[in-house]
Amino acid sequence: MKSLKPFAVFFIIILTALPLPGFAQVSGEFSLPQNTRRNVRSRSLPLKVVQLTEPNLAGNVSLEKALAERRSVREFNEKKLSYKQIGQLAWAGQGITDTNRGFRTAPSAGAVYPLTLYIATDEGIFTYNPQEHTLQQFVQGGISNQLAKAAFSQNAVADAPCNIIIAGSVRKLVMKYQNAARRYMFLEAGHVAQNILLESVSLDLGAVPIGVFNLDAARRICRMQRDMEPLYIIPVGYPAEKSATPKQEAKRTSPGGNAFGLKTVVLIVASKNFNEMELLQTQKAIADTGINTLIASSKTGVIMGMSGRRTHADMSIDKINVDDFEAIVFIGGPGAQEYFFNPTVERIIKQADEKNIIIGAISIAPALLARAGILNGHNVAAAPSQKSFLETAGAKFTGSFIEKDGNIITAARSQDAVSFGKTIANAVKPPSPNTNPLMQYRQQQINQQQQMNQQNQMYQQLFNP
Ligand SMILES: Cc1cc2nc3c(=O)[nH]c(=O)nc-3n(C[C@H](O)[C@H](O)[C@H](O)COP(=O)(O)O)c2cc1C
């Protein structure tokens, strides 16, 4: 062993003296040798390190002006962003402003900083390193089309020259904050997102915060580590002055014209004591045909049904724009009474009916349609307990299990949820999933989303016993 020692010392001297092959600094970019077989580099050895220029601390737009002018921008022209602009945006989100303590532009519970910015351009995917103010590239090539599909074909993601994905690792917070950790991570993501949105205004750029996307797909597309969760996608670019160019149209993946880019049915449930069987079976029957489904309630996040089963409400009923949906479906259970005198629900039902959008209601929920005054003269199936009330409202209570009368589809019992869902899906008439690759892809996404929702519920139960 003793005789090897001089050789070891010799090798160490040689290795430290030699520059790494191919490691060169070119106008602020450090290029590492390209991996010829794979376009993904492990996180410890980036493909490229971009040293960003110092952030500008004296922009021309006042904070008040930025606040007043910020508006979600979803259409961009094709002009790319420079590293300088991307660096400024990354700094606004996560830049270090107190070098002694490492504190950043956005607050963080306990200064734990669980968030990472992933930046996707047509060049590749980068992560922002706040300590060094660098971008570290670990994937070669654009992913915007894939990411747009993960965001249910939202064109803003496909068209933006830069998507900033705010991702977080709850693990970093759990030790310190236990069951508040997840909430703190989401709150922090909001701070970071707002900083980026305001910086976009200051740089004369447009941006939109996107929360509607398949978490699992986005995580895979961005090659995130297992503990990372994508929380927000922020497409940023130069706002389009007119409608999309033909190139952008060709890039677009969605045939739909609504906010979600695909045929979407919204299921409205009470914030508690809804009938789980009615919800899950109706939703599955619709989703199985490749139609996008969302759950809306008076409360978003985790909601609990009449048998104690939890589900996730994607959106608030206040945010429902009936034009975004092919069908609006009301789920029963005792909790549905919450909406009996709810002006938002009444507005949704009336607007949907005026626009001839399909309206579904099961078991006691047809009473909501009666209260909104749209059942006069219509054949209706509903729970027998609703018969006299429905008849007083002018409806024809037929005693059938399913009724389709014009745009109104009703069902009598929880056991009818599957046929109810299928009747709604047929009325929406999706293209056949067997022949449309986008629909096949969507089906996979729906399944993944459902799995993710289940995982999220388990997570919630774990941390909120
Ligand atoms: C949590 C969250 C999620 C959002 N998700 C989306 C989205 O997926 N797609 C989209 O186009 N806009 C999304 N938005 C943007 C809102 O639609 C937008 O902020 C709202 O319409 C108000 O318009 P403004 O941003 O111009 O003030 C989201 C906003 C928030 C706060």
Short mmCIF file of C-alpha atoms and ligand atoms in Angstrom, two decimals:
data_model
loop_
_atom_site.label_atom_id
_atom_site.label_comp_id
_atom_site.label_asym_id
_atom_site.label_seq_id
_atom_site.Cartn_x
_atom_site.Cartn_y
_atom_site.Cartn_z
CA MET A 1 0.00 0.00 0.00
CA LYS A 2 2.85 2.33 0.92
CA SER A 3 4.36 2.09 -2.59
CA LEU A 4 1.04 3.38 -4.17
CA LYS A 5 1.06 6.65 -2.24
CA PRO A 6 3.44 8.64 -4.51
CA PHE A 7 1.33 7.63 -7.58
CA ALA A 8 -1.88 8.78 -5.91
CA VAL A 9 -0.35 12.16 -5.06
CA PHE A 10 0.94 12.46 -8.64
CA PHE A 11 -2.55 11.77 -10.08
CA ILE A 12 -4.22 14.29 -7.81
CA ILE A 13 -1.74 16.97 -8.88
CA ILE A 14 -2.31 16.15 -12.58
CA LEU A 15 -6.12 16.11 -12.25
CA THR A 16 -6.36 19.41 -10.41
CA ALA A 17 -3.93 21.09 -12.86
CA LEU A 18 -5.72 19.99 -16.05
CA PRO A 19 -8.85 21.84 -17.25
CA LEU A 20 -11.88 19.59 -17.81
CA PRO A 21 -12.09 18.62 -21.51
CA GLY A 22 -14.63 20.72 -23.41
CA PHE A 23 -15.45 22.87 -20.39
CA ALA A 24 -15.27 26.39 -21.73
CA GLN A 25 -16.81 29.71 -20.89
CA VAL A 26 -18.48 31.35 -23.88
CA SER A 27 -20.07 34.77 -23.23
CA GLY A 28 -21.31 33.81 -19.81
CA GLU A 29 -22.21 30.23 -20.72
CA PHE A 30 -20.20 27.29 -19.46
CA SER A 31 -20.60 24.37 -21.89
CA LEU A 32 -19.99 20.83 -20.78
CA PRO A 33 -19.38 18.07 -23.34
CA GLN A 34 -22.62 16.97 -24.95
CA ASN A 35 -23.89 13.55 -24.07
CA THR A 36 -24.41 12.04 -27.50
CA ARG A 37 -26.70 9.20 -26.50
CA ARG A 38 -29.13 10.97 -24.21
CA ASN A 39 -30.40 14.52 -24.12
CA VAL A 40 -30.96 14.46 -20.37
CA ARG A 41 -28.09 15.10 -18.01
CA SER A 42 -28.09 14.14 -14.34
CA ARG A 43 -28.80 17.08 -12.01
CA SER A 44 -25.27 16.96 -10.57
CA LEU A 45 -23.65 17.53 -13.97
CA PRO A 46 -25.60 20.05 -16.07
CA LEU A 47 -25.37 20.20 -19.86
CA LYS A 48 -24.70 23.90 -19.61
CA VAL A 49 -24.44 26.58 -16.94
CA VAL A 50 -25.56 30.06 -17.92
CA GLN A 51 -24.15 32.81 -15.71
CA LEU A 52 -26.90 35.44 -15.66
CA THR A 53 -26.17 39.12 -15.66
CA GLU A 54 -26.80 41.03 -12.45
CA PRO A 55 -30.52 41.79 -12.03
CA ASN A 56 -31.71 45.28 -12.80
CA LEU A 57 -32.86 46.86 -9.55
CA ALA A 58 -34.17 50.07 -11.13
CA GLY A 59 -36.90 49.19 -13.64
CA ASN A 60 -38.93 51.88 -15.36
CA VAL A 61 -42.33 50.69 -14.11
CA SER A 62 -43.49 51.58 -10.62
CA LEU A 63 -44.89 48.81 -8.43
CA GLU A 64 -48.30 50.49 -8.53
CA LYS A 65 -48.24 50.66 -12.32
CA ALA A 66 -47.23 47.00 -12.55
CA LEU A 67 -50.08 46.08 -10.19
CA ALA A 68 -52.54 48.18 -12.16
CA GLU A 69 -51.43 46.81 -15.53
CA ARG A 70 -50.99 43.13 -14.72
CA ARG A 71 -53.47 41.10 -16.71
CA SER A 72 -53.28 37.45 -17.71
CA VAL A 73 -51.87 37.22 -21.23
CA ARG A 74 -52.44 33.98 -23.09
CA GLU A 75 -51.39 34.86 -26.65
CA PHE A 76 -47.78 35.52 -27.55
CA ASN A 77 -45.83 36.33 -30.66
CA GLU A 78 -42.87 34.18 -31.68
CA LYS A 79 -40.09 36.43 -30.38
CA LYS A 80 -37.78 34.61 -27.97
CA LEU A 81 -36.72 35.89 -24.57
CA SER A 82 -33.06 36.64 -23.88
CA TYR A 83 -31.16 35.11 -20.96
CA LYS A 84 -31.14 38.60 -19.50
CA GLN A 85 -34.95 38.70 -19.45
CA ILE A 86 -35.22 35.13 -18.17
CA GLY A 87 -32.63 35.92 -15.49
CA GLN A 88 -34.57 38.98 -14.40
CA LEU A 89 -37.80 36.92 -14.15
CA ALA A 90 -36.03 34.15 -12.22
CA TRP A 91 -34.50 36.70 -9.88
CA ALA A 92 -37.94 38.26 -9.30
CA GLY A 93 -39.23 34.82 -8.31
CA GLN A 94 -36.38 33.42 -6.26
CA GLY A 95 -33.39 35.80 -6.38
CA ILE A 96 -31.27 36.31 -3.28
CA THR A 97 -31.61 39.82 -1.87
CA ASP A 98 -29.78 39.32 1.43
CA THR A 99 -26.52 37.58 0.71
CA ASN A 100 -25.59 37.21 4.39
CA ARG A 101 -28.63 35.19 5.29
CA GLY A 102 -29.58 33.90 1.83
CA PHE A 103 -33.03 35.51 2.01
CA ARG A 104 -34.88 35.95 -1.27
CA THR A 105 -37.32 38.23 -3.13
CA ALA A 106 -40.26 36.09 -2.00
CA PRO A 107 -40.94 35.20 1.64
CA SER A 108 -40.58 31.59 2.80
CA ALA A 109 -41.91 30.00 6.00
CA GLY A 110 -38.88 29.59 8.27
CA ALA A 111 -36.63 30.60 5.33
CA VAL A 112 -36.70 26.94 4.26
CA TYR A 113 -37.11 27.76 0.54
CA PRO A 114 -38.72 24.56 -0.73
CA LEU A 115 -39.32 25.87 -4.25
CA THR A 116 -37.33 25.49 -7.46
CA LEU A 117 -37.90 27.31 -10.73
CA TYR A 118 -37.79 25.14 -13.84
CA ILE A 119 -37.45 27.16 -17.01
CA ALA A 120 -38.42 25.59 -20.33
CA THR A 121 -37.50 27.28 -23.62
CA ASP A 122 -37.03 25.82 -27.10
CA GLU A 123 -33.39 25.31 -26.13
CA GLY A 124 -34.17 22.98 -23.26
CA ILE A 125 -35.05 22.79 -19.58
CA PHE A 126 -33.07 24.72 -16.99
CA THR A 127 -33.29 25.13 -13.24
CA TYR A 128 -32.51 28.43 -11.58
CA ASN A 129 -29.76 28.42 -8.97
CA PRO A 130 -30.38 31.46 -6.71
CA GLN A 131 -27.05 31.19 -4.88
CA GLU A 132 -25.04 31.50 -8.09
CA HIS A 133 -27.69 33.36 -10.12
CA THR A 134 -27.21 30.83 -12.89
CA LEU A 135 -29.39 28.68 -15.09
CA GLN A 136 -28.41 25.04 -15.19
CA GLN A 137 -29.52 23.18 -18.27
CA PHE A 138 -30.23 19.50 -17.87
CA VAL A 139 -32.48 18.73 -20.86
CA GLN A 140 -31.77 19.61 -24.48
CA GLY A 141 -34.70 20.66 -26.70
CA GLY A 142 -38.14 22.23 -26.31
CA ILE A 143 -40.98 20.60 -24.41
CA SER A 144 -43.68 23.27 -24.82
CA ASN A 145 -45.99 21.09 -26.93
CA GLN A 146 -45.79 18.21 -24.48
CA LEU A 147 -46.28 20.56 -21.55
CA ALA A 148 -49.28 22.15 -23.29
CA LYS A 149 -50.87 18.72 -23.61
CA ALA A 150 -50.26 18.13 -19.91
CA ALA A 151 -52.08 21.43 -19.35
CA PHE A 152 -55.12 20.07 -21.19
CA SER A 153 -54.01 21.70 -24.44
CA GLN A 154 -53.88 25.25 -23.17
CA ASN A 155 -52.42 27.17 -26.08
CA ALA A 156 -50.61 29.69 -23.90
CA VAL A 157 -48.16 26.97 -22.84
CA ALA A 158 -47.48 25.82 -26.40
CA ASP A 159 -47.12 29.34 -27.78
CA ALA A 160 -44.99 30.99 -25.08
CA PRO A 161 -41.26 31.16 -25.81
CA CYS A 162 -40.62 30.50 -22.12
CA ASN A 163 -42.52 28.53 -19.49
CA ILE A 164 -41.51 29.00 -15.89
CA ILE A 165 -42.61 26.07 -13.78
CA ILE A 166 -42.69 26.66 -10.04
CA ALA A 167 -42.06 23.33 -8.37
CA GLY A 168 -41.79 22.48 -4.70
CA SER A 169 -40.66 19.74 -2.38
CA VAL A 170 -42.89 19.44 0.67
CA ARG A 171 -40.28 17.18 2.27
CA LYS A 172 -38.11 20.16 3.04
CA LEU A 173 -40.94 21.72 5.06
CA VAL A 174 -42.47 18.68 6.73
CA MET A 175 -39.77 18.33 9.40
CA LYS A 176 -40.38 21.84 10.58
CA TYR A 177 -44.09 22.37 9.98
CA GLN A 178 -45.67 18.90 9.88
CA ASN A 179 -49.26 19.17 8.66
CA ALA A 180 -49.01 22.85 7.75
CA ALA A 181 -46.11 22.13 5.38
CA ARG A 182 -48.14 21.63 2.24
CA ARG A 183 -50.20 24.74 2.81
CA TYR A 184 -47.04 26.79 3.34
CA MET A 185 -45.57 25.46 0.13
CA PHE A 186 -48.66 26.50 -1.86
CA LEU A 187 -48.72 29.92 -0.21
CA GLU A 188 -45.08 30.47 -1.06
CA ALA A 189 -45.66 29.45 -4.67
CA GLY A 190 -48.30 32.20 -4.82
CA HIS A 191 -45.77 34.81 -3.67
CA VAL A 192 -43.22 33.65 -6.21
CA ALA A 193 -45.77 33.55 -9.03
CA GLN A 194 -46.98 37.07 -8.30
CA ASN A 195 -43.39 38.36 -8.31
CA ILE A 196 -42.82 36.79 -11.73
CA LEU A 197 -46.10 38.16 -13.06
CA LEU A 198 -45.28 41.69 -11.88
CA GLU A 199 -41.73 41.47 -13.24
CA SER A 200 -43.22 40.43 -16.60
CA VAL A 201 -45.22 43.67 -16.63
CA SER A 202 -42.09 45.61 -15.78
CA LEU A 203 -40.27 43.97 -18.70
CA ASP A 204 -43.18 44.67 -21.08
CA LEU A 205 -43.90 40.98 -21.34
CA GLY A 206 -47.13 39.05 -20.89
CA ALA A 207 -47.72 36.05 -18.64
CA VAL A 208 -50.47 33.90 -17.15
CA PRO A 209 -50.43 31.66 -14.08
CA ILE A 210 -51.64 28.18 -15.04
CA GLY A 211 -52.91 25.83 -12.38
CA VAL A 212 -55.01 23.51 -14.53
CA PHE A 213 -52.64 20.75 -15.59
CA ASN A 214 -51.92 17.11 -14.99
CA LEU A 215 -49.38 17.13 -12.20
CA ASP A 216 -47.90 13.76 -12.96
CA ALA A 217 -47.50 14.43 -16.68
CA ALA A 218 -45.94 17.86 -16.05
CA ARG A 219 -43.54 16.35 -13.54
CA ARG A 220 -42.42 13.69 -16.03
CA ILE A 221 -42.13 16.11 -18.95
CA CYS A 222 -39.93 18.44 -16.87
CA ARG A 223 -37.86 15.44 -15.64
CA MET A 224 -38.41 16.50 -12.05
CA GLN A 225 -36.99 14.55 -9.19
CA ARG A 226 -39.45 12.35 -7.31
CA ASP A 227 -40.00 14.67 -4.39
CA MET A 228 -40.72 17.67 -6.64
CA GLU A 229 -44.28 18.69 -7.38
CA PRO A 230 -45.05 21.12 -10.19
CA LEU A 231 -47.28 23.81 -8.64
CA TYR A 232 -47.71 26.45 -11.32
CA ILE A 233 -46.81 26.84 -14.98
CA ILE A 234 -46.24 30.44 -16.03
CA PRO A 235 -45.96 30.94 -19.78
CA VAL A 236 -44.15 34.23 -20.47
CA GLY A 237 -43.58 36.00 -23.77
CA TYR A 238 -44.18 39.09 -25.84
CA PRO A 239 -47.94 39.64 -26.03
CA ALA A 240 -49.40 38.95 -29.47
CA GLU A 241 -50.71 42.08 -31.10
CA LYS A 242 -53.16 40.23 -33.28
CA SER A 243 -54.51 36.73 -33.55
CA ALA A 244 -52.16 33.74 -33.72
CA THR A 245 -49.88 33.28 -36.71
CA PRO A 246 -50.41 30.21 -38.93
CA LYS A 247 -47.30 28.65 -37.33
CA GLN A 248 -48.81 29.05 -33.91
CA GLU A 249 -52.11 27.61 -35.16
CA ALA A 250 -50.24 24.56 -36.49
CA LYS A 251 -48.50 24.14 -33.14
CA ARG A 252 -51.81 24.17 -31.33
CA THR A 253 -53.08 20.85 -30.22
CA SER A 254 -56.61 21.58 -29.22
CA PRO A 255 -59.74 21.51 -31.34
CA GLY A 256 -61.83 23.14 -28.61
CA GLY A 257 -62.60 26.81 -28.22
CA ASN A 258 -63.19 27.05 -24.49
CA ALA A 259 -60.84 27.92 -21.64
CA PHE A 260 -59.84 24.28 -21.21
CA GLY A 261 -59.28 23.58 -24.92
CA LEU A 262 -61.29 20.35 -24.83
CA LYS A 263 -64.86 19.24 -24.42
CA THR A 264 -65.39 19.62 -20.72
CA VAL A 265 -68.22 18.71 -18.39
CA VAL A 266 -68.41 20.30 -14.96
CA LEU A 267 -69.95 18.33 -12.11
CA ILE A 268 -71.33 20.55 -9.38
CA VAL A 269 -71.33 19.01 -5.91
CA ALA A 270 -72.10 20.28 -2.44
CA SER A 271 -69.11 21.13 -0.25
CA LYS A 272 -70.16 18.31 2.10
CA ASN A 273 -72.62 15.41 2.23
CA PHE A 274 -72.80 14.93 -1.51
CA ASN A 275 -73.59 11.45 -2.78
CA GLU A 276 -70.21 9.90 -3.64
CA MET A 277 -71.64 7.10 -5.77
CA GLU A 278 -73.55 9.56 -7.93
CA LEU A 279 -70.47 11.73 -8.35
CA LEU A 280 -67.85 9.07 -9.01
CA GLN A 281 -69.94 6.87 -11.29
CA THR A 282 -71.32 9.76 -13.31
CA GLN A 283 -67.84 11.24 -13.65
CA LYS A 284 -66.29 7.92 -14.66
CA ALA A 285 -68.99 7.21 -17.26
CA ILE A 286 -68.34 10.62 -18.83
CA ALA A 287 -64.53 10.51 -18.54
CA ASP A 288 -64.44 7.00 -20.03
CA THR A 289 -65.59 8.49 -23.34
CA GLY A 290 -62.62 10.87 -23.42
CA ILE A 291 -64.46 13.96 -22.24
CA ASN A 292 -62.65 16.17 -19.76
CA THR A 293 -64.41 16.48 -16.37
CA LEU A 294 -63.98 18.98 -13.57
CA ILE A 295 -65.55 19.06 -10.12
CA ALA A 296 -66.87 22.39 -8.88
CA SER A 297 -68.19 23.26 -5.46
CA SER A 298 -68.73 26.22 -3.16
CA LYS A 299 -65.38 25.23 -1.62
CA THR A 300 -62.31 24.11 -3.53
CA GLY A 301 -59.79 21.50 -2.42
CA VAL A 302 -60.71 18.47 -0.34
CA ILE A 303 -64.45 17.97 0.20
CA MET A 304 -66.18 15.14 1.98
CA GLY A 305 -69.22 13.18 0.85
CA MET A 306 -72.14 11.75 2.84
CA SER A 307 -70.28 8.45 3.49
CA GLY A 308 -67.05 10.16 4.56
CA ARG A 309 -65.26 9.72 1.24
CA ARG A 310 -63.09 12.61 0.23
CA THR A 311 -62.65 14.07 -3.21
CA HIS A 312 -61.04 17.12 -4.68
CA ALA A 313 -63.04 20.11 -5.95
CA ASP A 314 -61.09 21.63 -8.86
CA MET A 315 -62.88 24.95 -9.03
CA SER A 316 -65.27 27.22 -7.25
CA ILE A 317 -68.82 27.54 -8.59
CA ASP A 318 -68.27 31.32 -8.59
CA LYS A 319 -65.70 30.87 -11.36
CA ILE A 320 -68.01 28.93 -13.67
CA ASN A 321 -68.43 30.51 -17.07
CA VAL A 322 -71.09 28.38 -18.75
CA ASP A 323 -69.51 28.95 -22.19
CA ASP A 324 -66.52 26.87 -21.10
CA PHE A 325 -68.56 23.71 -20.72
CA GLU A 326 -70.47 21.31 -22.92
CA ALA A 327 -72.57 20.15 -19.98
CA ILE A 328 -73.27 21.25 -16.43
CA VAL A 329 -74.23 18.42 -14.10
CA PHE A 330 -75.68 18.60 -10.60
CA ILE A 331 -74.99 15.76 -8.19
CA GLY A 332 -77.42 14.85 -5.42
CA GLY A 333 -77.13 13.72 -1.82
CA PRO A 334 -78.46 15.64 1.21
CA GLY A 335 -75.71 18.26 0.83
CA ALA A 336 -77.23 19.49 -2.46
CA GLN A 337 -79.72 21.47 -0.37
CA GLU A 338 -76.84 23.89 0.17
CA TYR A 339 -77.60 25.22 -3.29
CA PHE A 340 -81.39 25.51 -2.97
CA PHE A 341 -81.25 29.26 -2.46
CA ASN A 342 -77.89 29.96 -4.02
CA PRO A 343 -77.96 32.84 -6.55
CA THR A 344 -74.73 31.64 -8.27
CA VAL A 345 -76.23 28.22 -8.94
CA GLU A 346 -79.45 29.83 -10.15
CA ARG A 347 -77.43 32.07 -12.50
CA ILE A 348 -75.47 29.09 -13.86
CA ILE A 349 -78.63 27.06 -14.52
CA LYS A 350 -80.47 29.94 -16.20
CA GLN A 351 -77.52 30.93 -18.39
CA ALA A 352 -76.84 27.33 -19.42
CA ASP A 353 -80.48 26.82 -20.33
CA GLU A 354 -80.63 30.06 -22.35
CA LYS A 355 -77.57 28.89 -24.30
CA ASN A 356 -79.00 25.39 -24.77
CA ILE A 357 -76.05 23.84 -22.93
CA ILE A 358 -76.74 20.36 -21.60
CA ILE A 359 -77.88 20.39 -17.99
CA GLY A 360 -77.91 17.20 -15.94
CA ALA A 361 -79.30 16.54 -12.47
CA ILE A 362 -79.63 13.33 -10.47
CA SER A 363 -81.79 12.20 -7.51
CA ILE A 364 -82.68 15.30 -5.47
CA ALA A 365 -80.69 17.69 -7.69
CA PRO A 366 -83.49 18.18 -10.29
CA ALA A 367 -85.11 20.32 -7.56
CA LEU A 368 -82.34 22.87 -8.19
CA LEU A 369 -83.40 23.11 -11.83
CA ALA A 370 -87.02 23.52 -10.75
CA ARG A 371 -86.07 26.35 -8.38
CA ALA A 372 -84.27 28.10 -11.23
CA GLY A 373 -87.55 27.85 -13.18
CA ILE A 374 -86.34 25.84 -16.19
CA LEU A 375 -88.41 22.65 -15.78
CA ASN A 376 -91.82 23.97 -16.73
CA GLY A 377 -93.37 21.44 -19.15
CA HIS A 378 -90.32 19.14 -19.12
CA ASN A 379 -90.28 15.39 -18.55
CA VAL A 380 -88.19 14.80 -15.45
CA ALA A 381 -86.76 11.77 -13.62
CA ALA A 382 -85.91 12.40 -9.98
CA ALA A 383 -86.01 10.95 -6.50
CA PRO A 384 -89.69 10.27 -5.56
CA SER A 385 -89.26 12.61 -2.57
CA GLN A 386 -89.07 15.50 -5.06
CA LYS A 387 -92.24 14.59 -7.01
CA SER A 388 -94.67 17.09 -5.55
CA PHE A 389 -92.18 19.94 -5.53
CA LEU A 390 -91.25 19.30 -9.17
CA GLU A 391 -94.89 19.12 -10.22
CA THR A 392 -95.61 22.41 -8.45
CA ALA A 393 -92.81 23.89 -10.59
CA GLY A 394 -94.60 22.65 -13.73
CA ALA A 395 -92.40 19.60 -14.41
CA LYS A 396 -93.82 16.25 -15.57
CA PHE A 397 -92.52 13.70 -13.05
CA THR A 398 -92.50 10.56 -15.21
CA GLY A 399 -91.32 7.98 -12.68
CA SER A 400 -88.65 6.80 -15.19
CA PHE A 401 -85.07 6.21 -14.13
CA ILE A 402 -83.61 8.44 -16.87
CA GLU A 403 -85.19 11.25 -18.86
CA LYS A 404 -83.70 13.29 -21.67
CA ASP A 405 -85.90 16.18 -22.67
CA GLY A 406 -84.15 18.68 -24.94
CA ASN A 407 -81.00 19.87 -23.20
CA ILE A 408 -82.14 18.58 -19.81
CA ILE A 409 -81.06 15.12 -18.65
CA THR A 410 -82.29 13.84 -15.31
CA ALA A 411 -81.95 10.61 -13.36
CA ALA A 412 -83.91 9.19 -10.44
CA ARG A 413 -81.54 7.16 -8.31
CA SER A 414 -77.88 6.79 -7.40
CA GLN A 415 -77.99 3.37 -9.09
CA ASP A 416 -78.73 5.18 -12.36
CA ALA A 417 -75.50 7.20 -12.21
CA VAL A 418 -73.71 5.15 -14.87
CA SER A 419 -76.55 5.43 -17.43
CA PHE A 420 -76.96 9.08 -16.45
CA GLY A 421 -73.26 9.73 -17.19
CA LYS A 422 -73.42 7.81 -20.48
CA THR A 423 -76.54 9.72 -21.57
CA ILE A 424 -74.74 13.00 -20.87
CA ALA A 425 -71.61 11.82 -22.72
CA ASN A 426 -73.71 10.79 -25.74
CA ALA A 427 -75.40 14.17 -25.78
CA VAL A 428 -71.99 15.88 -25.75
CA LYS A 429 -70.96 13.51 -28.58
CA PRO A 430 -67.21 13.22 -28.26
CA PRO A 431 -65.14 12.01 -31.21
CA SER A 432 -64.44 8.31 -30.91
CA PRO A 433 -61.46 7.72 -28.64
CA ASN A 434 -60.43 4.79 -30.84
CA THR A 435 -59.71 6.95 -33.87
CA ASN A 436 -58.54 10.22 -32.33
CA PRO A 437 -55.00 10.10 -30.91
CA LEU A 438 -55.56 13.28 -28.92
CA MET A 439 -58.55 11.67 -27.24
CA GLN A 440 -56.53 8.54 -26.50
CA TYR A 441 -53.89 10.76 -24.94
CA ARG A 442 -56.58 12.63 -23.02
CA GLN A 443 -57.97 9.37 -21.67
CA GLN A 444 -54.54 8.46 -20.31
CA GLN A 445 -54.31 11.89 -18.79
CA ILE A 446 -57.70 11.58 -17.14
CA ASN A 447 -56.69 8.25 -15.64
CA GLN A 448 -53.43 9.74 -14.41
CA GLN A 449 -55.23 12.77 -13.01
CA GLN A 450 -57.63 10.51 -11.14
CA GLN A 451 -54.68 8.56 -9.73
CA MET A 452 -52.99 11.80 -8.72
CA ASN A 453 -56.19 13.00 -7.03
CA GLN A 454 -56.36 9.75 -5.09
CA GLN A 455 -52.72 10.14 -4.09
CA ASN A 456 -53.37 13.71 -3.05
CA GLN A 457 -56.31 12.57 -0.94
CA MET A 458 -54.13 9.94 0.72
CA TYR A 459 -51.52 12.61 1.33
CA GLN A 460 -54.14 14.88 2.88
CA GLN A 461 -55.41 12.10 5.09
CA LEU A 462 -51.86 11.33 6.16
CA PHE A 463 -51.14 14.90 7.15
CA ASN A 464 -54.64 15.87 8.34
CA PRO A 465 -55.80 12.78 10.23
C1 LIG B 1 -54.56 29.25 -8.95
C2 LIG B 1 -54.81 29.80 -10.33
C3 LIG B 1 -54.89 28.94 -11.39
C4 LIG B 1 -55.09 29.43 -12.68
N1 LIG B 1 -55.09 28.55 -13.72
C5 LIG B 1 -55.27 29.03 -14.95
C6 LIG B 1 -55.23 28.14 -16.05
O1 LIG B 1 -55.03 26.94 -15.90
N2 LIG B 1 -55.39 28.66 -17.28
C7 LIG B 1 -55.59 29.99 -17.50
O2 LIG B 1 -55.73 30.39 -18.64
N3 LIG B 1 -55.63 30.86 -16.48
C8 LIG B 1 -55.45 30.41 -15.21
N4 LIG B 1 -55.44 31.28 -14.18
C9 LIG B 1 -55.56 32.72 -14.43
C10 LIG B 1 -56.98 33.21 -14.15
O3 LIG B 1 -57.85 32.71 -15.15
C11 LIG B 1 -56.96 34.73 -14.20
O4 LIG B 1 -56.09 35.19 -13.19
C12 LIG B 1 -58.33 35.32 -13.99
O5 LIG B 1 -59.14 35.06 -15.12
C13 LIG B 1 -58.30 36.81 -13.73
O6 LIG B 1 -57.69 37.48 -14.81
P1 LIG B 1 -56.37 38.35 -14.63
O7 LIG B 1 -55.25 37.45 -14.26
O8 LIG B 1 -56.15 38.99 -15.97
O9 LIG B 1 -56.62 39.35 -13.55
C14 LIG B 1 -55.24 30.82 -12.89
C15 LIG B 1 -55.18 31.68 -11.79
C16 LIG B 1 -54.94 31.18 -10.53
C17 LIG B 1 -54.84 32.15 -9.38
#
